[in-house]
PDB file of C-alpha atoms and ligand atoms in Angstrom:
ATOM      1  CA  UNK A   1      79.839  12.826 179.204  1.00 41.00           C
ATOM      2  CA  UNK A   2      83.041  11.494 177.658  1.00 41.00           C
ATOM      3  CA  UNK A   3      86.062  11.150 179.952  1.00 46.00           C
ATOM      4  CA  UNK A   4      88.312  11.308 176.862  1.00 50.00           C
ATOM      5  CA  UNK A   5      88.122  14.883 175.576  1.00 49.00           C
ATOM      6  CA  UNK A   6      88.915  15.576 171.953  1.00 51.00           C
ATOM      7  CA  UNK A   7      92.041  17.661 172.387  1.00 51.00           C
ATOM      8  CA  UNK A   8      91.949  19.019 168.828  1.00 54.00           C
ATOM      9  CA  UNK A   9      88.587  20.700 169.734  1.00 74.00           C
ATOM     10  CA  UNK A  10      89.772  21.768 173.158  1.00 87.00           C
ATOM     11  CA  UNK A  11      93.248  22.885 172.072  1.00 90.00           C
ATOM     12  CA  UNK A  12      92.168  26.417 171.218  1.00 94.00           C
ATOM     13  CA  UNK A  13      90.474  26.960 174.590  1.00 96.00           C
ATOM     14  CA  UNK A  14      93.467  25.465 176.425  1.00 97.00           C
ATOM     15  CA  UNK A  15      95.700  27.845 174.497  1.00 96.00           C
ATOM     16  CA  UNK A  16      93.556  30.879 175.399  1.00 96.00           C
ATOM     17  CA  UNK A  17      93.470  29.856 179.078  1.00 97.00           C
ATOM     18  CA  UNK A  18      97.253  29.372 179.123  1.00 97.00           C
ATOM     19  CA  UNK A  19      97.773  32.858 177.648  1.00 96.00           C
ATOM     20  CA  UNK A  20      95.545  34.491 180.292  1.00 97.00           C
ATOM     21  CA  UNK A  21      97.143  32.538 183.146  1.00 98.00           C
ATOM     22  CA  UNK A  22     100.736  33.116 181.994  1.00 97.00           C
ATOM     23  CA  UNK A  23     100.095  36.899 182.275  1.00 96.00           C
ATOM     24  CA  UNK A  24      98.502  36.620 185.730  1.00 97.00           C
ATOM     25  CA  UNK A  25     100.224  37.030 189.091  1.00 96.00           C
ATOM     26  CA  UNK A  26      97.110  36.737 191.254  1.00 98.00           C
ATOM     27  CA  UNK A  27      94.754  34.100 189.931  1.00 98.00           C
ATOM     28  CA  UNK A  28      92.104  33.023 192.419  1.00 98.00           C
ATOM     29  CA  UNK A  29      90.585  29.564 191.947  1.00 98.00           C
ATOM     30  CA  UNK A  30      87.186  28.249 193.012  1.00 98.00           C
ATOM     31  CA  UNK A  31      87.208  24.431 193.013  1.00 98.00           C
ATOM     32  CA  UNK A  32      84.319  22.030 193.528  1.00 97.00           C
ATOM     33  CA  UNK A  33      83.591  18.348 193.789  1.00 95.00           C
ATOM     34  CA  UNK A  34      84.364  17.689 190.081  1.00 96.00           C
ATOM     35  CA  UNK A  35      88.040  18.312 190.846  1.00 97.00           C
ATOM     36  CA  UNK A  36      88.163  15.091 192.915  1.00 97.00           C
ATOM     37  CA  UNK A  37      85.995  12.896 190.678  1.00 96.00           C
ATOM     38  CA  UNK A  38      89.096  11.416 189.025  1.00 97.00           C
ATOM     39  CA  UNK A  39      90.339  10.549 192.532  1.00 97.00           C
ATOM     40  CA  UNK A  40      87.295   8.282 192.917  1.00 94.00           C
ATOM     41  CA  UNK A  41      85.132  10.660 195.006  1.00 94.00           C
ATOM     42  CA  UNK A  42      81.641  11.167 193.641  1.00 88.00           C
ATOM     43  CA  UNK A  43      80.169  14.627 193.091  1.00 88.00           C
ATOM     44  CA  UNK A  44      76.753  15.526 194.519  1.00 83.00           C
ATOM     45  CA  UNK A  45      75.358  17.216 191.413  1.00 80.00           C
ATOM     46  CA  UNK A  46      75.934  16.634 187.710  1.00 79.00           C
ATOM     47  CA  UNK A  47      76.072  13.346 185.798  1.00 81.00           C
ATOM     48  CA  UNK A  48      76.608  10.373 188.167  1.00 80.00           C
ATOM     49  CA  UNK A  49      76.273  12.694 191.237  1.00 81.00           C
ATOM     50  CA  UNK A  50      75.076  11.216 194.555  1.00 79.00           C
ATOM     51  CA  UNK A  51      72.138  13.641 194.804  1.00 75.00           C
ATOM     52  CA  UNK A  52      71.347  13.311 191.111  1.00 78.00           C
ATOM     53  CA  UNK A  53      70.717   9.598 191.805  1.00 77.00           C
ATOM     54  CA  UNK A  54      69.438   9.551 195.415  1.00 75.00           C
ATOM     55  CA  UNK A  55      67.950  13.043 196.022  1.00 74.00           C
ATOM     56  CA  UNK A  56      69.196  15.665 198.487  1.00 73.00           C
ATOM     57  CA  UNK A  57      69.779  14.756 202.178  1.00 68.00           C
ATOM     58  CA  UNK A  58      67.918  16.468 205.090  1.00 65.00           C
ATOM     59  CA  UNK A  59      69.005  20.113 205.345  1.00 63.00           C
ATOM     60  CA  UNK A  60      68.827  20.409 209.168  1.00 68.00           C
ATOM     61  CA  UNK A  61      72.073  18.689 210.212  1.00 84.00           C
ATOM     62  CA  UNK A  62      73.379  21.711 212.137  1.00 92.00           C
ATOM     63  CA  UNK A  63      70.154  21.951 214.191  1.00 90.00           C
ATOM     64  CA  UNK A  64      70.633  18.281 215.157  1.00 88.00           C
ATOM     65  CA  UNK A  65      74.163  19.054 216.332  1.00 92.00           C
ATOM     66  CA  UNK A  66      73.385  22.225 218.312  1.00 94.00           C
ATOM     67  CA  UNK A  67      70.211  20.857 219.911  1.00 94.00           C
ATOM     68  CA  UNK A  68      72.195  18.014 221.538  1.00 94.00           C
ATOM     69  CA  UNK A  69      75.988  18.141 220.921  1.00 95.00           C
ATOM     70  CA  UNK A  70      76.596  15.505 223.620  1.00 95.00           C
ATOM     71  CA  UNK A  71      74.376  12.968 221.824  1.00 93.00           C
ATOM     72  CA  UNK A  72      75.893  13.896 218.446  1.00 92.00           C
ATOM     73  CA  UNK A  73      79.437  13.276 219.717  1.00 94.00           C
ATOM     74  CA  UNK A  74      78.446  10.083 221.499  1.00 92.00           C
ATOM     75  CA  UNK A  75      76.975   8.750 218.242  1.00 89.00           C
ATOM     76  CA  UNK A  76      80.064   9.831 216.310  1.00 89.00           C
ATOM     77  CA  UNK A  77      82.440   8.097 218.741  1.00 89.00           C
ATOM     78  CA  UNK A  78      80.340   4.931 218.937  1.00 86.00           C
ATOM     79  CA  UNK A  79      79.382   4.535 215.298  1.00 80.00           C
ATOM     80  CA  UNK A  80      82.289   6.248 213.531  1.00 75.00           C
ATOM     81  CA  UNK A  81      81.794   7.515 209.978  1.00 71.00           C
ATOM     82  CA  UNK A  82      81.449   4.341 208.022  1.00 67.00           C
ATOM     83  CA  UNK A  83      79.365   5.586 205.071  1.00 75.00           C
ATOM     84  CA  UNK A  84      80.506   4.756 201.527  1.00 78.00           C
ATOM     85  CA  UNK A  85      81.003   8.438 200.573  1.00 82.00           C
ATOM     86  CA  UNK A  86      83.232   8.978 203.624  1.00 82.00           C
ATOM     87  CA  UNK A  87      85.195   5.793 202.893  1.00 83.00           C
ATOM     88  CA  UNK A  88      85.819   6.976 199.321  1.00 87.00           C
ATOM     89  CA  UNK A  89      87.295  10.230 200.711  1.00 90.00           C
ATOM     90  CA  UNK A  90      89.423   8.478 203.311  1.00 88.00           C
ATOM     91  CA  UNK A  91      91.040   6.212 200.700  1.00 86.00           C
ATOM     92  CA  UNK A  92      91.539   8.904 198.034  1.00 95.00           C
ATOM     93  CA  UNK A  93      94.753  10.288 196.572  1.00 97.00           C
ATOM     94  CA  UNK A  94      95.242  13.527 194.599  1.00 98.00           C
ATOM     95  CA  UNK A  95      94.859  13.169 190.815  1.00 98.00           C
ATOM     96  CA  UNK A  96      96.929  14.907 188.075  1.00 98.00           C
ATOM     97  CA  UNK A  97      94.550  17.907 188.231  1.00 98.00           C
ATOM     98  CA  UNK A  98      95.400  18.554 191.917  1.00 98.00           C
ATOM     99  CA  UNK A  99      99.130  18.347 191.150  1.00 98.00           C
ATOM    100  CA  UNK A 100      98.816  20.673 188.135  1.00 98.00           C
ATOM    101  CA  UNK A 101      96.980  23.259 190.262  1.00 98.00           C
ATOM    102  CA  UNK A 102      99.729  23.104 192.912  1.00 98.00           C
ATOM    103  CA  UNK A 103     102.231  23.675 190.087  1.00 98.00           C
ATOM    104  CA  UNK A 104     100.334  26.857 189.095  1.00 98.00           C
ATOM    105  CA  UNK A 105     100.861  28.090 192.673  1.00 98.00           C
ATOM    106  CA  UNK A 106     104.599  27.281 192.527  1.00 98.00           C
ATOM    107  CA  UNK A 107     104.817  29.192 189.223  1.00 97.00           C
ATOM    108  CA  UNK A 108     103.492  32.332 190.992  1.00 97.00           C
ATOM    109  CA  UNK A 109     100.274  32.344 188.944  1.00 98.00           C
ATOM    110  CA  UNK A 110      97.689  31.020 191.419  1.00 98.00           C
ATOM    111  CA  UNK A 111      97.693  33.063 194.627  1.00 98.00           C
ATOM    112  CA  UNK A 112      94.777  31.500 196.418  1.00 98.00           C
ATOM    113  CA  UNK A 113      92.460  28.513 196.154  1.00 98.00           C
ATOM    114  CA  UNK A 114      88.913  28.605 197.499  1.00 98.00           C
ATOM    115  CA  UNK A 115      87.784  24.984 197.626  1.00 97.00           C
ATOM    116  CA  UNK A 116      84.353  23.620 198.441  1.00 96.00           C
ATOM    117  CA  UNK A 117      85.914  20.180 198.864  1.00 96.00           C
ATOM    118  CA  UNK A 118      86.374  18.661 202.296  1.00 95.00           C
ATOM    119  CA  UNK A 119      88.736  15.888 201.169  1.00 96.00           C
ATOM    120  CA  UNK A 120      92.174  17.468 201.867  1.00 96.00           C
ATOM    121  CA  UNK A 121      93.488  16.410 198.429  1.00 97.00           C
ATOM    122  CA  UNK A 122      94.713  19.904 197.442  1.00 98.00           C
ATOM    123  CA  UNK A 123      96.942  20.043 200.525  1.00 97.00           C
ATOM    124  CA  UNK A 124      98.213  16.502 199.869  1.00 97.00           C
ATOM    125  CA  UNK A 125      99.132  17.596 196.324  1.00 98.00           C
ATOM    126  CA  UNK A 126     101.264  20.457 197.701  1.00 98.00           C
ATOM    127  CA  UNK A 127      98.891  23.478 197.462  1.00 98.00           C
ATOM    128  CA  UNK A 128      99.615  25.947 200.268  1.00 98.00           C
ATOM    129  CA  UNK A 129      97.269  28.908 200.074  1.00 98.00           C
ATOM    130  CA  UNK A 130      93.808  27.387 200.576  1.00 98.00           C
ATOM    131  CA  UNK A 131      90.485  28.403 202.093  1.00 98.00           C
ATOM    132  CA  UNK A 132      88.336  25.327 202.702  1.00 97.00           C
ATOM    133  CA  UNK A 133      85.026  27.141 202.634  1.00 96.00           C
ATOM    134  CA  UNK A 134      83.040  24.017 203.610  1.00 95.00           C
ATOM    135  CA  UNK A 135      85.669  22.750 206.044  1.00 96.00           C
ATOM    136  CA  UNK A 136      87.860  19.650 206.042  1.00 95.00           C
ATOM    137  CA  UNK A 137      86.717  16.152 206.921  1.00 93.00           C
ATOM    138  CA  UNK A 138      89.972  15.474 208.782  1.00 92.00           C
ATOM    139  CA  UNK A 139      89.821  18.536 211.050  1.00 95.00           C
ATOM    140  CA  UNK A 140      87.817  19.844 214.030  1.00 96.00           C
ATOM    141  CA  UNK A 141      86.791  23.463 214.714  1.00 97.00           C
ATOM    142  CA  UNK A 142      85.687  25.602 217.656  1.00 97.00           C
ATOM    143  CA  UNK A 143      82.287  27.125 216.905  1.00 97.00           C
ATOM    144  CA  UNK A 144      83.138  30.291 218.884  1.00 97.00           C
ATOM    145  CA  UNK A 145      86.744  31.330 218.097  1.00 97.00           C
ATOM    146  CA  UNK A 146      87.008  29.258 214.843  1.00 96.00           C
ATOM    147  CA  UNK A 147      90.328  27.696 215.892  1.00 96.00           C
ATOM    148  CA  UNK A 148      90.913  24.456 213.906  1.00 96.00           C
ATOM    149  CA  UNK A 149      92.832  21.271 214.773  1.00 96.00           C
ATOM    150  CA  UNK A 150      93.673  18.130 212.772  1.00 94.00           C
ATOM    151  CA  UNK A 151      91.508  15.353 214.299  1.00 92.00           C
ATOM    152  CA  UNK A 152      94.616  13.332 215.069  1.00 93.00           C
ATOM    153  CA  UNK A 153      95.977  16.133 217.285  1.00 94.00           C
ATOM    154  CA  UNK A 154      92.837  16.656 219.384  1.00 93.00           C
ATOM    155  CA  UNK A 155      92.310  14.242 222.264  1.00 92.00           C
ATOM    156  CA  UNK A 156      88.611  13.592 222.866  1.00 93.00           C
ATOM    157  CA  UNK A 157      87.650  12.246 226.294  1.00 92.00           C
ATOM    158  CA  UNK A 158      84.552  10.064 225.818  1.00 92.00           C
ATOM    159  CA  UNK A 159      83.607  10.746 229.462  1.00 93.00           C
ATOM    160  CA  UNK A 160      83.620  14.547 228.893  1.00 94.00           C
ATOM    161  CA  UNK A 161      81.420  15.177 225.880  1.00 95.00           C
ATOM    162  CA  UNK A 162      81.046  17.401 223.975  1.00 96.00           C
ATOM    163  CA  UNK A 163      84.715  18.413 223.534  1.00 96.00           C
ATOM    164  CA  UNK A 164      85.474  22.005 224.518  1.00 96.00           C
ATOM    165  CA  UNK A 165      87.969  24.483 223.031  1.00 96.00           C
ATOM    166  CA  UNK A 166      91.088  24.892 225.174  1.00 94.00           C
ATOM    167  CA  UNK A 167      91.424  28.551 224.085  1.00 96.00           C
ATOM    168  CA  UNK A 168      87.927  29.944 224.641  1.00 97.00           C
ATOM    169  CA  UNK A 169      85.739  27.195 226.161  1.00 96.00           C
ATOM    170  CA  UNK A 170      83.557  27.077 223.013  1.00 97.00           C
ATOM    171  CA  UNK A 171      81.887  23.980 221.601  1.00 97.00           C
ATOM    172  CA  UNK A 172      84.056  21.840 219.289  1.00 97.00           C
ATOM    173  CA  UNK A 173      82.508  20.136 216.240  1.00 96.00           C
ATOM    174  CA  UNK A 174      83.724  18.457 213.075  1.00 94.00           C
ATOM    175  CA  UNK A 175      85.151  21.115 210.720  1.00 96.00           C
ATOM    176  CA  UNK A 176      82.919  20.092 207.795  1.00 94.00           C
ATOM    177  CA  UNK A 177      80.227  22.761 207.435  1.00 94.00           C
ATOM    178  CA  UNK A 178      76.853  21.086 207.996  1.00 92.00           C
ATOM    179  CA  UNK A 179      73.630  21.956 206.212  1.00 89.00           C
ATOM    180  CA  UNK A 180      72.168  24.947 208.032  1.00 90.00           C
ATOM    181  CA  UNK A 181      75.512  25.952 209.572  1.00 94.00           C
ATOM    182  CA  UNK A 182      76.970  29.392 208.877  1.00 94.00           C
ATOM    183  CA  UNK A 183      80.318  29.377 207.078  1.00 95.00           C
ATOM    184  CA  UNK A 184      83.085  30.553 209.460  1.00 96.00           C
ATOM    185  CA  UNK A 185      83.565  34.334 209.218  1.00 96.00           C
ATOM    186  CA  UNK A 186      87.372  34.078 208.904  1.00 95.00           C
ATOM    187  CA  UNK A 187      86.984  31.890 205.793  1.00 97.00           C
ATOM    188  CA  UNK A 188      84.466  34.272 204.199  1.00 97.00           C
ATOM    189  CA  UNK A 189      86.674  37.294 204.909  1.00 97.00           C
ATOM    190  CA  UNK A 190      89.698  35.646 203.254  1.00 97.00           C
ATOM    191  CA  UNK A 191      87.657  34.706 200.162  1.00 97.00           C
ATOM    192  CA  UNK A 192      86.448  38.320 199.775  1.00 97.00           C
ATOM    193  CA  UNK A 193      89.956  39.727 200.242  1.00 98.00           C
ATOM    194  CA  UNK A 194      91.558  37.356 197.731  1.00 98.00           C
ATOM    195  CA  UNK A 195      88.780  37.821 195.162  1.00 98.00           C
ATOM    196  CA  UNK A 196      89.204  41.608 195.407  1.00 97.00           C
ATOM    197  CA  UNK A 197      92.907  41.181 194.479  1.00 98.00           C
ATOM    198  CA  UNK A 198      92.358  38.705 191.612  1.00 98.00           C
ATOM    199  CA  UNK A 199      93.640  39.589 188.139  1.00 98.00           C
ATOM    200  CA  UNK A 200      92.253  36.304 186.733  1.00 98.00           C
ATOM    201  CA  UNK A 201      89.634  33.884 188.094  1.00 98.00           C
ATOM    202  CA  UNK A 202      89.523  30.129 187.426  1.00 98.00           C
ATOM    203  CA  UNK A 203      86.597  27.863 188.332  1.00 98.00           C
ATOM    204  CA  UNK A 204      87.116  24.104 188.257  1.00 98.00           C
ATOM    205  CA  UNK A 205      84.577  21.292 188.717  1.00 97.00           C
ATOM    206  CA  UNK A 206      81.915  23.319 190.452  1.00 96.00           C
ATOM    207  CA  UNK A 207      78.256  23.508 189.481  1.00 93.00           C
ATOM    208  CA  UNK A 208      78.425  27.151 190.695  1.00 91.00           C
ATOM    209  CA  UNK A 209      75.026  26.783 192.339  1.00 88.00           C
ATOM    210  CA  UNK A 210      76.092  26.847 195.999  1.00 84.00           C
ATOM    211  CA  UNK A 211      76.321  30.287 197.637  1.00 87.00           C
ATOM    212  CA  UNK A 212      78.330  32.102 198.848  1.00 89.00           C
ATOM    213  CA  UNK A 213      81.041  30.234 196.845  1.00 91.00           C
ATOM    214  CA  UNK A 214      79.374  30.984 193.507  1.00 92.00           C
ATOM    215  CA  UNK A 215      79.409  34.725 194.197  1.00 95.00           C
ATOM    216  CA  UNK A 216      83.234  35.008 194.029  1.00 97.00           C
ATOM    217  CA  UNK A 217      83.643  34.431 190.279  1.00 97.00           C
ATOM    218  CA  UNK A 218      80.632  36.704 189.710  1.00 95.00           C
ATOM    219  CA  UNK A 219      82.260  39.454 191.825  1.00 96.00           C
ATOM    220  CA  UNK A 220      85.538  39.148 189.901  1.00 97.00           C
ATOM    221  CA  UNK A 221      83.697  39.256 186.549  1.00 96.00           C
ATOM    222  CA  UNK A 222      81.869  42.425 187.558  1.00 95.00           C
ATOM    223  CA  UNK A 223      85.305  44.113 187.926  1.00 96.00           C
ATOM    224  CA  UNK A 224      86.287  43.029 184.409  1.00 97.00           C
ATOM    225  CA  UNK A 225      88.561  40.196 185.613  1.00 98.00           C
ATOM    226  CA  UNK A 226      88.810  37.394 183.014  1.00 98.00           C
ATOM    227  CA  UNK A 227      87.038  34.171 183.999  1.00 98.00           C
ATOM    228  CA  UNK A 228      88.130  30.683 182.903  1.00 98.00           C
ATOM    229  CA  UNK A 229      85.861  27.681 183.536  1.00 98.00           C
ATOM    230  CA  UNK A 230      86.896  24.001 183.469  1.00 98.00           C
ATOM    231  CA  UNK A 231      83.877  21.671 183.665  1.00 97.00           C
ATOM    232  CA  UNK A 232      82.622  18.921 181.329  1.00 96.00           C
ATOM    233  CA  UNK A 233      79.039  20.177 181.812  1.00 95.00           C
ATOM    234  CA  UNK A 234      77.597  23.688 181.422  1.00 95.00           C
ATOM    235  CA  UNK A 235      76.930  25.795 184.545  1.00 95.00           C
ATOM    236  CA  UNK A 236      75.394  29.240 185.150  1.00 95.00           C
ATOM    237  CA  UNK A 237      78.918  30.652 184.554  1.00 95.00           C
ATOM    238  CA  UNK A 238      79.415  29.035 181.135  1.00 95.00           C
ATOM    239  CA  UNK A 239      77.641  31.792 179.174  1.00 94.00           C
ATOM    240  CA  UNK A 240      79.586  34.606 180.890  1.00 95.00           C
ATOM    241  CA  UNK A 241      83.086  33.073 181.164  1.00 96.00           C
ATOM    242  CA  UNK A 242      85.815  34.355 178.823  1.00 96.00           C
ATOM    243  CA  UNK A 243      87.199  30.846 178.263  1.00 96.00           C
ATOM    244  CA  UNK A 244      85.277  27.572 178.768  1.00 96.00           C
ATOM    245  CA  UNK A 245      87.149  24.262 178.662  1.00 97.00           C
ATOM    246  CA  UNK A 246      84.563  21.476 178.593  1.00 96.00           C
ATOM    247  CA  UNK A 247      86.549  18.517 179.895  1.00 96.00           C
ATOM    248  CA  UNK A 248      87.677  16.701 183.057  1.00 97.00           C
ATOM    249  CA  UNK A 249      90.078  18.665 185.253  1.00 98.00           C
ATOM    250  CA  UNK A 250      92.450  15.688 185.733  1.00 98.00           C
ATOM    251  CA  UNK A 251      93.277  15.861 182.019  1.00 97.00           C
ATOM    252  CA  UNK A 252      92.684  19.543 181.239  1.00 98.00           C
ATOM    253  CA  UNK A 253      94.761  21.119 184.037  1.00 98.00           C
ATOM    254  CA  UNK A 254      97.992  19.231 183.175  1.00 98.00           C
ATOM    255  CA  UNK A 255      97.462  20.232 179.511  1.00 97.00           C
ATOM    256  CA  UNK A 256      97.004  23.885 180.546  1.00 98.00           C
ATOM    257  CA  UNK A 257     100.180  23.772 182.665  1.00 98.00           C
ATOM    258  CA  UNK A 258     102.142  22.265 179.731  1.00 97.00           C
ATOM    259  CA  UNK A 259     100.914  25.051 177.480  1.00 96.00           C
ATOM    260  CA  UNK A 260     101.859  27.692 180.102  1.00 97.00           C
ATOM    261  CA  UNK A 261     105.396  26.280 180.173  1.00 95.00           C
ATOM    262  CA  UNK A 262     105.477  26.710 176.371  1.00 92.00           C
ATOM    263  CA  UNK A 263     104.252  30.319 176.734  1.00 87.00           C
ATOM    264  CA  UNK A 264     106.810  31.128 179.461  1.00 84.00           C
ATOM    265  CA  UNK A 265     109.664  29.576 177.432  1.00 84.00           C
ATOM    266  CA  UNK A 266     109.005  31.972 174.518  1.00 75.00           C
TER     267      UNK A 266
HETATM  268  P1  NAD B   1      78.698  19.594 192.710  1.00 83.75           P
HETATM  269  O1  NAD B   1      78.635  18.162 193.130  1.00 83.75           O
HETATM  270  O2  NAD B   1      77.534  20.462 192.889  1.00 83.75           O
HETATM  271  O3  NAD B   1      79.104  19.704 191.162  1.00 83.75           O
HETATM  272  C1  NAD B   1      80.174  19.036 190.657  1.00 83.75           C
HETATM  273  C2  NAD B   1      80.549  19.635 189.304  1.00 83.75           C
HETATM  274  O4  NAD B   1      81.710  18.963 188.842  1.00 83.75           O
HETATM  275  C3  NAD B   1      79.475  19.488 188.218  1.00 83.75           C
HETATM  276  O5  NAD B   1      79.238  20.757 187.636  1.00 83.75           O
HETATM  277  C4  NAD B   1      80.113  18.519 187.213  1.00 83.75           C
HETATM  278  O6  NAD B   1      79.764  18.822 185.886  1.00 83.75           O
HETATM  279  C5  NAD B   1      81.587  18.756 187.448  1.00 83.75           C
HETATM  280  N1  NAD B   1      82.450  17.637 187.089  1.00 83.75           N
HETATM  281  C6  NAD B   1      82.159  16.321 187.032  1.00 83.75           C
HETATM  282  N2  NAD B   1      83.242  15.610 186.692  1.00 83.75           N
HETATM  283  C7  NAD B   1      84.257  16.493 186.521  1.00 83.75           C
HETATM  284  C8  NAD B   1      85.627  16.372 186.176  1.00 83.75           C
HETATM  285  N3  NAD B   1      86.198  15.163 185.947  1.00 83.75           N
HETATM  286  N4  NAD B   1      86.378  17.491 186.096  1.00 83.75           N
HETATM  287  C9  NAD B   1      85.837  18.698 186.328  1.00 83.75           C
HETATM  288  N5  NAD B   1      84.527  18.880 186.660  1.00 83.75           N
HETATM  289  C10 NAD B   1      83.757  17.784 186.764  1.00 83.75           C
HETATM  290  O7  NAD B   1      79.909  20.157 193.454  1.00 83.75           O
HETATM  291  P2  NAD B   1      80.111  21.522 194.092  1.00 83.75           P
HETATM  292  O8  NAD B   1      79.649  22.605 193.193  1.00 83.75           O
HETATM  293  O9  NAD B   1      81.470  21.469 194.536  1.00 83.75           O
HETATM  294  O10 NAD B   1      79.140  21.609 195.385  1.00 83.75           O
HETATM  295  C11 NAD B   1      78.661  20.547 196.182  1.00 83.75           C
HETATM  296  C12 NAD B   1      79.128  20.510 197.634  1.00 83.75           C
HETATM  297  O11 NAD B   1      79.358  19.171 197.967  1.00 83.75           O
HETATM  298  C13 NAD B   1      80.411  21.182 197.891  1.00 83.75           C
HETATM  299  O12 NAD B   1      80.128  22.243 198.681  1.00 83.75           O
HETATM  300  C14 NAD B   1      81.294  20.220 198.715  1.00 83.75           C
HETATM  301  O13 NAD B   1      81.378  20.680 200.040  1.00 83.75           O
HETATM  302  C15 NAD B   1      80.539  18.956 198.764  1.00 83.75           C
HETATM  303  N6  NAD B   1      81.277  17.811 198.179  1.00 83.75           N
HETATM  304  C16 NAD B   1      82.620  17.639 198.404  1.00 83.75           C
HETATM  305  C17 NAD B   1      83.293  16.569 197.829  1.00 83.75           C
HETATM  306  C18 NAD B   1      84.773  16.406 198.077  1.00 83.75           C
HETATM  307  O14 NAD B   1      85.291  16.891 199.067  1.00 83.75           O
HETATM  308  N7  NAD B   1      85.492  15.768 197.161  1.00 83.75           N
HETATM  309  C19 NAD B   1      82.596  15.670 197.022  1.00 83.75           C
HETATM  310  C20 NAD B   1      81.219  15.854 196.833  1.00 83.75           C
HETATM  311  C21 NAD B   1      80.576  16.948 197.416  1.00 83.75           C
HETATM  312 ZN1   ZN B   2      87.553  28.462 220.789  1.00 83.75          ZN
END
């Protein structure tokens, strides 16, 4: 897939998206791994995706954690997280797509962002209203009361593993949602509430195959809410979206924001 979209072909779709967004006061966004590809973080699915090349990882990570949280934490503290995917996240910076999306929030168009990404790049770009439906690599979470802490603010005593929540005594784990782990109820509730209020829905860089995330654009569509998709490759949403912009979000989103400024100036 070309990283250099032909803007004369895409111009019409960008224009249509800008018109829909300029009229909206409660756009909800669902973002996926494609959003961070231009920040140097690989996707799992799609062209060049980690799983596309190496196959899917074991799906029982959460069972491993709950069956022996002490051993899991001991391994984590001793071995760290020195995999190449993790290193690419730790060194990453937001790309122009992240900044353009934060600008849509400042303009009063985007009300809420549901992201499947764990990389923290939306927050670094200045986005405020975010549900990280699969957690955040740099945070920890209590499995019982769902309280979350930045890793840097939680002191872990290697002699007292696993770490325990100071509020409720529950088990503390990394915030990233593991395979087999239920998504925190507070996150799911917020996504439902925001989707119910949406007057426009925007999906960016998601294969729209992972549930429950993929259900939110479908729910909005079923209420007649216009759906805009930004993704260089087709997804199950492509045939039902009102506007499809087939290009990389790091280039498309700044172009959409420029066009919105033109719309708002007239
Ligand atoms: P995915 O890997 O399943 O799909 C990525 C999608 O991005 C594909 O449809 C692909 O066509 C599209 N894409 C590729 N390059 C793009 C670009 N430049 N601009 C826009 N779109 C582009 O991702 P997913 O649907 O988000 O689901 C996989 C899960 O993997 C997520 O739940 C997430 O938790 C996790 N993940 C997170 C990160 C991260 O935090 N950056 C990275 C990889 C995977
Ligand atoms: Zn707790």
